Each structure stands twice: as structure tokens, then as C-alpha cells.
Tab-separated table of C-alpha atoms in Angstrom:
chain	number	residue	atom	x	y	z
V	1	THR	CA	-27.549	8.768	23.527
V	2	MET	CA	-26.226	12.211	24.454
V	3	ASP	CA	-25.840	11.046	28.058
V	4	ALA	CA	-23.687	8.070	27.078
V	5	ARG	CA	-21.601	10.344	24.914
V	6	ALA	CA	-21.104	12.925	27.661
V	7	LEU	CA	-20.156	10.125	30.053
V	8	ALA	CA	-17.673	8.545	27.620
V	9	PHE	CA	-15.998	11.811	26.679
V	10	ASP	CA	-15.927	12.848	30.357
V	11	GLY	CA	-15.114	16.538	30.186
V	12	GLU	CA	-13.638	16.432	26.662
V	13	ILE	CA	-16.850	17.575	24.919
V	14	LYS	CA	-15.935	21.209	25.551
V	15	ALA	CA	-12.504	20.691	23.969
V	16	GLN	CA	-14.258	19.620	20.753
V	17	SER	CA	-14.983	23.253	19.974
V	18	THR	CA	-11.245	24.050	19.760
V	19	PRO	CA	-8.669	22.876	17.181
V	20	GLN	CA	-6.807	19.667	18.096
V	21	THR	CA	-4.010	17.444	16.806
V	22	MET	CA	-4.489	14.329	14.676
V	23	SER	CA	-3.819	12.034	17.639
V	24	LYS	CA	-6.694	13.548	19.631
V	25	LEU	CA	-9.114	13.648	16.682
V	26	ILE	CA	-8.527	9.955	15.872
V	27	ASN	CA	-9.114	9.147	19.558
V	28	TRP	CA	-12.452	10.967	19.498
V	29	ALA	CA	-13.465	9.325	16.210
V	30	LEU	CA	-12.757	5.873	17.677
V	31	THR	CA	-14.763	6.808	20.798
V	32	ASP	CA	-17.808	7.869	18.767
V	33	LEU	CA	-17.564	4.769	16.557
V	34	MET	CA	-17.378	2.482	19.596
V	35	LEU	CA	-20.377	4.261	21.135
V	36	ALA	CA	-22.366	3.882	17.906
V	37	HIS	CA	-21.430	0.271	17.107
V	38	SER	CA	-21.160	-2.251	19.939
V	39	GLU	CA	-19.476	-4.718	17.551
V	40	VAL	CA	-16.368	-2.522	17.116
V	41	VAL	CA	-13.444	-4.040	19.060
V	42	LEU	CA	-9.837	-2.762	19.276
V	43	MET	CA	-6.768	-4.922	19.827
V	44	GLY	CA	-3.019	-4.464	19.714
V	45	GLU	CA	0.178	-4.083	21.661
V	46	ASP	CA	-0.232	-1.358	24.318
V	47	VAL	CA	-3.570	-0.054	22.985
V	48	GLY	CA	-5.330	-0.477	26.341
V	49	LEU	CA	-3.648	0.236	29.646
V	50	LYS	CA	-0.913	2.389	28.127
V	51	GLY	CA	-3.266	4.162	25.687
V	52	GLY	CA	-1.055	3.435	22.674
V	53	VAL	CA	2.597	4.172	22.044
V	54	TYR	CA	1.632	7.703	20.874
V	55	GLY	CA	-1.414	8.171	23.084
V	56	VAL	CA	-3.888	7.691	20.238
V	57	THR	CA	-6.000	5.127	22.139
V	58	GLN	CA	-5.797	6.894	25.521
V	59	LYS	CA	-8.802	6.354	27.833
V	60	LEU	CA	-10.510	3.949	25.407
V	61	GLN	CA	-10.065	0.939	27.690
V	62	LYS	CA	-11.452	2.966	30.600
V	63	ARG	CA	-14.399	4.044	28.438
V	64	PHE	CA	-15.269	0.637	26.964
V	65	GLY	CA	-13.630	-2.057	29.095
V	66	LYS	CA	-10.982	-4.725	28.545
V	67	SER	CA	-13.197	-6.903	26.366
V	68	ARG	CA	-13.453	-4.178	23.698
V	69	VAL	CA	-9.959	-2.685	23.986
V	70	ILE	CA	-7.664	-5.686	24.177
V	71	ASP	CA	-3.968	-5.542	25.063
V	72	SER	CA	-2.361	-8.242	22.923
V	73	LEU	CA	0.898	-10.100	22.917
V	74	LEU	CA	3.837	-8.440	21.202
V	75	ASP	CA	3.115	-10.545	18.139
V	76	GLU	CA	1.655	-9.138	14.952
V	77	GLN	CA	0.437	-12.497	13.673
V	78	SER	CA	-1.671	-13.049	16.773
V	79	ILE	CA	-3.021	-9.462	16.603
V	80	LEU	CA	-4.183	-9.989	13.008
V	81	GLY	CA	-5.248	-13.585	13.741
V	82	LEU	CA	-7.499	-12.357	16.552
V	83	ALA	CA	-8.934	-9.708	14.219
V	84	ILE	CA	-9.620	-12.278	11.491
V	85	GLY	CA	-11.399	-14.571	13.972
V	86	LEU	CA	-13.517	-11.729	15.337
V	87	GLY	CA	-14.334	-10.626	11.787
V	88	HIS	CA	-15.662	-14.136	11.044
V	89	ASN	CA	-17.997	-13.795	14.008
V	90	GLY	CA	-19.811	-10.561	13.236
V	91	PHE	CA	-17.467	-8.128	14.937
V	92	VAL	CA	-15.776	-5.135	13.307
V	93	PRO	CA	-12.201	-5.444	14.559
V	94	ILE	CA	-9.830	-2.467	14.579
V	95	PRO	CA	-6.431	-4.065	15.179
V	96	GLU	CA	-3.332	-1.907	15.535
V	97	ILE	CA	0.172	-2.668	14.314
V	98	GLN	CA	2.419	-0.414	16.361
V	99	PHE	CA	4.812	0.474	13.529
V	100	LEU	CA	4.631	-0.078	9.768
V	101	ALA	CA	7.990	-1.900	9.978
V	102	TYR	CA	6.294	-4.517	12.193
V	103	LEU	CA	3.666	-5.353	9.564
V	104	HIS	CA	6.162	-7.370	7.558
V	105	ASN	CA	6.215	-10.105	10.221
V	106	ALA	CA	2.549	-10.732	9.564
V	107	GLU	CA	1.597	-9.411	6.131
V	108	ASP	CA	0.557	-12.882	4.955
V	109	GLN	CA	-2.350	-12.714	7.430
V	110	LEU	CA	-3.725	-10.058	5.070
V	111	ARG	CA	-2.484	-11.435	1.764
V	112	GLY	CA	-3.118	-15.128	2.363
V	113	GLU	CA	-6.200	-14.929	4.566
V	114	ALA	CA	-8.124	-11.721	5.275
V	115	ALA	CA	-8.160	-10.086	1.847
V	116	THR	CA	-8.492	-13.362	-0.081
V	117	LEU	CA	-11.319	-15.040	1.860
V	118	PRO	CA	-14.225	-13.337	0.025
V	119	PHE	CA	-12.466	-13.999	-3.298
V	120	PHE	CA	-11.923	-17.716	-2.672
V	121	SER	CA	-15.393	-18.210	-1.174
V	122	ASN	CA	-17.240	-16.319	-3.920
V	123	GLY	CA	-18.348	-13.757	-1.331
V	124	GLN	CA	-19.847	-16.305	1.070
V	125	PHE	CA	-17.346	-15.592	3.833
V	126	THR	CA	-15.691	-12.368	4.924
V	127	ASN	CA	-13.505	-11.068	7.730
V	128	PRO	CA	-13.851	-7.296	7.649
V	129	MET	CA	-11.425	-5.144	9.599
V	130	VAL	CA	-9.861	-1.705	9.818
V	131	LEU	CA	-6.160	-2.251	10.445
V	132	ARG	CA	-4.555	0.836	11.985
V	133	ILE	CA	-0.824	1.171	11.405
V	134	ALA	CA	1.351	3.945	12.810
V	135	GLY	CA	3.830	4.483	10.028
V	136	LEU	CA	5.950	6.363	7.528
V	137	GLY	CA	9.006	8.504	8.267
V	138	TYR	CA	10.068	11.967	9.470
V	139	GLN	CA	10.066	11.073	13.168
V	140	LYS	CA	12.658	13.244	14.840
V	141	GLY	CA	15.051	11.645	17.299
V	142	PHE	CA	13.547	8.161	17.034
V	143	GLY	CA	14.930	6.986	13.754
V	144	GLY	CA	16.078	3.716	12.361
V	145	HIS	CA	14.235	1.315	10.143
V	146	PHE	CA	12.501	-0.637	12.910
V	147	HIS	CA	10.337	2.333	13.888
V	148	ASN	CA	10.209	4.151	10.552
V	149	ASP	CA	9.253	2.521	7.296
V	150	ASN	CA	8.263	4.272	4.087
V	151	SER	CA	7.259	1.237	2.052
V	152	LEU	CA	3.624	0.417	1.357
V	153	ALA	CA	4.494	-1.877	-1.554
V	154	VAL	CA	3.336	-5.103	0.132
V	155	LEU	CA	-0.133	-3.622	0.563
V	156	ARG	CA	-0.498	-1.992	-2.837
V	157	ASP	CA	-0.712	-5.204	-4.833
V	158	ILE	CA	-3.281	-7.067	-2.725
V	159	PRO	CA	-6.524	-7.091	-4.745
V	160	GLY	CA	-9.482	-5.472	-2.988
V	161	LEU	CA	-7.451	-4.074	-0.102
V	162	ILE	CA	-8.219	-0.426	0.698
V	163	ILE	CA	-5.357	1.827	1.860
V	164	ALA	CA	-6.178	5.094	3.627
V	165	CYS	CA	-3.578	7.694	4.596
V	166	PRO	CA	-4.809	10.953	6.155
V	167	SER	CA	-2.525	13.982	6.447
V	168	CYS	CA	-4.465	15.969	9.043
V	169	GLY	CA	-6.698	15.234	12.007
V	170	ALA	CA	-10.093	16.324	10.679
V	171	ASP	CA	-9.540	14.159	7.572
V	172	ALA	CA	-8.376	11.264	9.748
V	173	ALA	CA	-11.598	11.341	11.813
V	174	ALA	CA	-13.878	11.534	8.758
V	175	MET	CA	-11.886	8.838	6.910
V	176	MET	CA	-11.891	6.530	9.948
V	177	ARG	CA	-15.705	6.661	9.925
V	178	GLU	CA	-15.743	5.772	6.220
V	179	ALA	CA	-13.252	2.954	6.875
V	180	VAL	CA	-15.518	1.502	9.563
V	181	ARG	CA	-18.544	1.903	7.271
V	182	LEU	CA	-16.686	0.023	4.520
V	183	ALA	CA	-15.858	-2.782	6.957
V	184	ARG	CA	-19.328	-2.938	8.536
V	185	GLU	CA	-21.506	-2.516	5.457
V	186	GLU	CA	-19.308	-3.796	2.629
V	187	GLN	CA	-17.216	-6.304	4.616
V	188	ARG	CA	-13.982	-4.759	3.334
V	189	VAL	CA	-10.444	-5.022	4.655
V	190	VAL	CA	-9.114	-1.491	5.142
V	191	VAL	CA	-5.561	-0.536	6.110
V	192	PHE	CA	-5.471	2.864	7.800
V	193	VAL	CA	-1.928	4.252	7.737
V	194	GLU	CA	-1.434	7.035	10.274
V	195	PRO	CA	1.647	9.246	9.762
V	196	ILE	CA	3.463	9.173	13.112
V	197	ALA	CA	5.272	12.459	12.456
V	198	LEU	CA	1.914	14.248	12.088
V	199	TYR	CA	0.175	12.784	15.181
V	200	HIS	CA	1.146	15.697	17.416
V	201	THR	CA	1.955	18.347	14.798
V	202	ARG	CA	0.335	21.663	15.681
V	203	ASP	CA	1.821	24.118	13.197
V	204	LEU	CA	2.390	24.330	9.483
V	205	GLU	CA	5.005	26.957	10.281
V	206	ASN	CA	6.286	28.809	13.371
V	207	GLY	CA	3.475	28.638	15.901
V	208	ASP	CA	0.582	29.262	13.478
V	209	GLY	CA	-1.510	26.317	14.775
V	210	ALA	CA	-2.485	25.696	11.160
V	211	TRP	CA	-2.123	21.903	11.177
V	212	MET	CA	-4.720	21.391	13.892
V	213	GLY	CA	-8.414	21.096	13.111
V	214	LEU	CA	-11.862	20.989	14.646
V	215	TYR	CA	-13.488	17.636	15.351
V	216	PRO	CA	-15.925	17.028	12.479
V	217	PRO	CA	-19.516	16.243	13.577
V	218	PRO	CA	-20.006	12.456	14.019
V	219	GLU	CA	-21.990	12.055	10.772
V	220	LYS	CA	-19.278	13.646	8.577
V	221	ARG	CA	-17.408	11.122	6.414
V	222	ILE	CA	-14.903	11.432	3.581
V	223	GLY	CA	-15.804	8.979	0.818
V	224	LEU	CA	-13.434	6.534	-0.849
V	225	ASP	CA	-13.343	8.639	-4.013
V	226	GLU	CA	-12.812	12.069	-2.393
V	227	VAL	CA	-9.477	13.838	-2.674
V	228	GLY	CA	-8.510	16.977	-0.754
V	229	ILE	CA	-7.913	20.143	-2.809
V	230	HIS	CA	-6.152	23.222	-1.451
V	231	GLY	CA	-5.845	26.227	-3.759
V	232	ASN	CA	-6.874	26.588	-7.398
V	233	GLY	CA	-3.694	27.770	-9.140
V	234	ARG	CA	-3.145	26.679	-12.745
V	235	ASP	CA	0.666	26.796	-12.906
V	236	LEU	CA	1.402	23.771	-10.768
V	237	ALA	CA	-0.527	20.928	-9.144
V	238	ILE	CA	1.228	18.889	-6.474
V	239	VAL	CA	-0.273	15.424	-6.002
V	240	THR	CA	0.707	13.972	-2.650
V	241	TYR	CA	-0.453	12.481	0.694
V	242	GLY	CA	0.596	12.118	4.329
V	243	ASN	CA	3.839	13.886	5.270
V	244	GLY	CA	4.271	14.799	1.604
V	245	HIS	CA	1.132	16.933	1.799
V	246	TYR	CA	2.428	18.693	4.910
V	247	LEU	CA	5.810	19.477	3.300
V	248	SER	CA	4.192	20.449	-0.017
V	249	ARG	CA	1.982	23.003	1.738
V	250	GLN	CA	5.153	24.542	3.213
V	251	ALA	CA	6.799	24.502	-0.224
V	252	ALA	CA	3.687	26.018	-1.830
V	253	LYS	CA	3.984	29.123	0.346
V	254	VAL	CA	7.453	29.750	-1.065
V	255	LEU	CA	6.360	28.973	-4.640
V	256	GLU	CA	3.336	31.281	-4.329
V	257	ALA	CA	5.586	34.076	-3.026
V	258	THR	CA	7.683	33.789	-6.216
V	259	GLY	CA	4.601	33.998	-8.433
V	260	THR	CA	3.764	30.337	-9.051
V	261	LYS	CA	0.026	29.723	-8.694
V	262	THR	CA	-0.374	26.313	-7.070
V	263	ARG	CA	-2.937	23.786	-6.020
V	264	MET	CA	-2.382	20.852	-3.672
V	265	ILE	CA	-4.133	17.543	-4.138
V	266	ASP	CA	-4.115	15.319	-1.056
V	267	LEU	CA	-4.894	11.800	-2.287
V	268	ARG	CA	-6.132	10.521	1.108
V	269	TRP	CA	-6.864	7.092	-0.408
V	270	LEU	CA	-3.861	5.244	-1.874
V	271	ALA	CA	-5.706	2.127	-3.019
V	272	PRO	CA	-7.846	1.998	-4.951
V	273	LEU	CA	-6.556	5.313	-6.308
V	274	PRO	CA	-9.422	7.856	-6.604
V	275	LYS	CA	-8.783	8.159	-10.340
V	276	SER	CA	-11.703	10.263	-11.603
V	277	SER	CA	-11.578	12.718	-8.665
V	278	LEU	CA	-7.827	13.050	-9.085
V	279	LEU	CA	-8.036	13.726	-12.814
V	280	ASP	CA	-10.769	16.324	-12.192
V	281	ALA	CA	-8.637	17.925	-9.471
V	282	ILE	CA	-5.584	18.415	-11.723
V	283	SER	CA	-7.639	19.453	-14.735
V	284	GLY	CA	-6.449	22.712	-16.305
V	285	CYS	CA	-3.046	22.617	-14.582
V	286	GLU	CA	-0.013	23.065	-16.802
V	287	ASN	CA	2.415	21.081	-14.629
V	288	VAL	CA	1.817	18.181	-12.238
V	289	LEU	CA	4.375	17.141	-9.621
V	290	ILE	CA	3.925	13.934	-7.635
V	291	VAL	CA	5.488	14.067	-4.162
V	292	ASP	CA	5.734	10.568	-2.703
V	293	GLU	CA	7.448	9.949	0.633
V	294	CYS	CA	7.627	6.230	-0.177
V	295	ARG	CA	10.498	4.726	-2.108
V	296	ALA	CA	11.073	5.048	-5.859
V	297	THR	CA	10.537	1.312	-6.249
V	298	GLY	CA	7.069	0.114	-5.310
V	299	GLY	CA	5.798	3.525	-4.215
V	300	GLN	CA	2.519	5.262	-5.035
V	301	ALA	CA	4.305	7.420	-7.625
V	302	GLU	CA	4.741	4.430	-9.931
V	303	GLY	CA	0.979	3.987	-10.252
V	304	LEU	CA	0.408	7.725	-10.605
V	305	MET	CA	3.086	8.120	-13.310
V	306	ALA	CA	1.501	5.258	-15.253
V	307	MET	CA	-1.975	6.772	-14.872
V	308	PHE	CA	-0.825	10.217	-16.020
V	309	ALA	CA	0.969	8.709	-19.015
V	310	GLU	CA	-2.108	6.696	-19.993
V	311	GLU	CA	-4.346	9.737	-19.626
V	312	GLN	CA	-1.848	11.832	-21.626
V	313	ILE	CA	-1.510	14.469	-18.933
V	314	GLY	CA	0.909	17.133	-20.218
V	315	ASN	CA	4.034	17.920	-18.208
V	316	PHE	CA	4.459	15.748	-15.119
V	317	ALA	CA	7.253	14.434	-12.911
V	318	ARG	CA	7.799	12.758	-9.567
V	319	LEU	CA	9.817	13.426	-6.443
V	320	VAL	CA	10.221	10.283	-4.339
V	321	ALA	CA	12.284	8.826	-1.507
V	322	GLN	CA	15.458	6.956	-2.303
V	323	ASP	CA	15.498	3.160	-2.356
V	324	SER	CA	16.969	3.024	1.114
V	325	PHE	CA	16.032	2.144	4.654
V	326	ILE	CA	15.394	5.175	6.830
V	327	ALA	CA	18.466	6.352	8.686
V	328	THR	CA	18.664	6.887	12.415
V	329	GLY	CA	19.517	9.999	14.439
V	330	PRO	CA	20.077	13.342	12.703
V	331	ALA	CA	19.875	11.722	9.239
V	332	TYR	CA	16.251	10.683	9.845
V	333	ALA	CA	14.893	12.595	6.797
V	334	ALA	CA	17.926	12.431	4.496
V	335	THR	CA	16.480	9.871	2.074
V	336	MET	CA	13.042	11.456	1.702
V	337	PRO	CA	11.484	14.526	0.071
V	338	SER	CA	11.887	17.842	1.930
V	339	LYS	CA	10.376	21.300	1.619
V	340	ASP	CA	13.501	22.443	-0.271
V	341	SER	CA	13.649	19.451	-2.615
V	342	ILE	CA	9.940	19.923	-3.436
V	343	ILE	CA	10.557	23.579	-4.383
V	344	GLU	CA	13.530	22.541	-6.525
V	345	ALA	CA	11.622	19.724	-8.244
V	346	ALA	CA	8.687	22.072	-8.923
V	347	ASN	CA	10.911	24.715	-10.495
V	348	ASP	CA	12.740	22.112	-12.620
V	349	LEU	CA	9.404	20.738	-13.848
V	350	MET	CA	8.075	24.163	-14.790
V	351	LYS	CA	11.304	25.072	-16.629
V	352	ARG	CA	11.009	21.842	-18.588
V	353	GLY	CA	7.408	22.732	-19.432
V	354	GLU	CA	8.428	26.095	-20.896
V	355	LYS	CA	10.772	24.590	-23.495
């Protein structure tokens, strides 16, 4: 009811008419989903009392109680084990792994149990969940490979697993609703990768506030086959996601200023790849550049390069991260794509296309 909603949001309803960061918009989406579906339960390290390591789950335990927002042990296997057990029993668990680098301690809970159960039981048994993972790179001042990891390879080859990766807050809210729908109605296992570096990002450039967005109305969802399209230039399409989308939008401003007409395609869904929407989105573009913040080996770009080759897309190339762990301190972004390297890769690709 409206009363329950006003009570839960406690003074934050008014703020919903002003642009907010991704962290806040995910928090509101989780609040609305927990209001709508009593079977949605959150669990993870620090999600309750502390409100999450980045404040994404702030106030949720106060709003819904300790039985629905559960502070777990610092143990990823028990977080996912609890989620699997709840999924067996009619709940829709939303477990959180605090950093992508911590998933590797427990990935077999997904590979060997959660994602395989419907397959091995011929659909008789399921354990749906939406696994939230704070991840990827570009965190300033908090580097090192334990808190930054740009490898999604272990997830990409699990059959039936859905991988979502929003790049902005409004998308994150609408995709989270679709993720919960997929878990509730289709009993799917969804991994929702949230780019840490974009949680609190306000600006695209110098104080413009352009990376914040309005909270989409509670019924708005972004479907599993919907990509984001920004611009309609025919010279260059940049296919990307997450932090890569953010940096590509910065690069596009420079490219546009030098006469290159661009369009940005934000994948949003990394598995299964939204193939037909993606091919429609790049249609009519002379050059296609993939910008992938994950590593050359095992990254999204491998699948995209193969798809473009099979579909005989004309001139295409990829810009990816190096096969390296993420460095700490001032070198935090050294191994990954940057605004400047995107501009350079785009210009190289277009020169090649002119030959």
C-alpha cells in the first residue's frame, strides 16, 4: 500500500523526484521489491547493521527486520549455501558477495549446485536467487586484487546463468526488478554485478551531474534482451558495459568534437548476450569497437568478437584489459581501458576501415 511505502521510505519519497547515484537507486529498488514480495530475503557480510560496505543496503534492516536482512558470517560459501537453502523453500534470496574477488572462494556453490540443480533434476527442483556482487575495477585509493577484480570468466561458462551489469543507477533499478522477476517467475539464477567505481559517481565530467538519474517508477523494468543505445552516429559504434560505458561516453565527446559521429551500445546483460538487439543496435555502423574492462583472456570481448565474425560485421576491433591482476595505489587503472586509450583505439579502427 501507499502507506506502507511511505513508512518504509521514511522521508525519502520526496528525494525520488531528484537525480540520485546508483547506490541510492539500487537501495530504493531493493526496498520496493521487498515491500512487494514478502519472500525476498537479503543476506551477506555487513548488509544489515552496517548497511553494506558501500552503503547500498542502508536502512534495509531497519525497514524489514533481521529475519529478512541477515548479517552473515564472513564466509562466501555459507552466504551462498544459505541462499540455496532458502531458494529450495520458496524464498527469493538476494545474497551479496562483498567483492567480486571473494566469489572465487565459493563459485562452486553456483557451478556445482545452484545453476545445475534444474538441469540435473529435469526442472523438478530449483533454487532461484539474485546474487549481488560489488565488483570490477577503477576504485581510486583502494586498489589491489582482493578488492578489485575484472574477471567474470568463471561465470560466463555456466549454462543458464544470467549475468547483469548496469552502468548507471536508473538502469540498475530497472534491471534489478527484472532480475527478481526472472528468479521469482522463471526460477533463474541471476548474478548482478554492480560496478563499485560507479556506485557514488555523480558526474560524467566536471560537476555536470550527468551520471545520476531519476528513480524509475516501480513497474519499470529493463528486459533481458534490451540494450542501451546512446546516439545514432554511423561512423563508429562502441559496444561496452559497466565502467567501459562510462569511459566510452567521455571518449565519445572528444570523438564527436573531431567530427566522428558515434553511438554507444551499453550491453547491460553479459550472459546470455542480447544478440538480436545488439546486432540491430550496431546496424548501419561502419566501424564497431568493443570496450571491455575485463581481461583479454576470458572476457566478454571474446564472445563478441566471435559473434561479429560469424555475423560478418564489417570493420571491428576490441580494446580490453591486460591479462593482469589489478594493481594497488596510484596504478589502480593502469591495466584497463581509459578514456584516452578508447579514443586511440577508435581512431586506429577507423583508419584501418578507410584502407
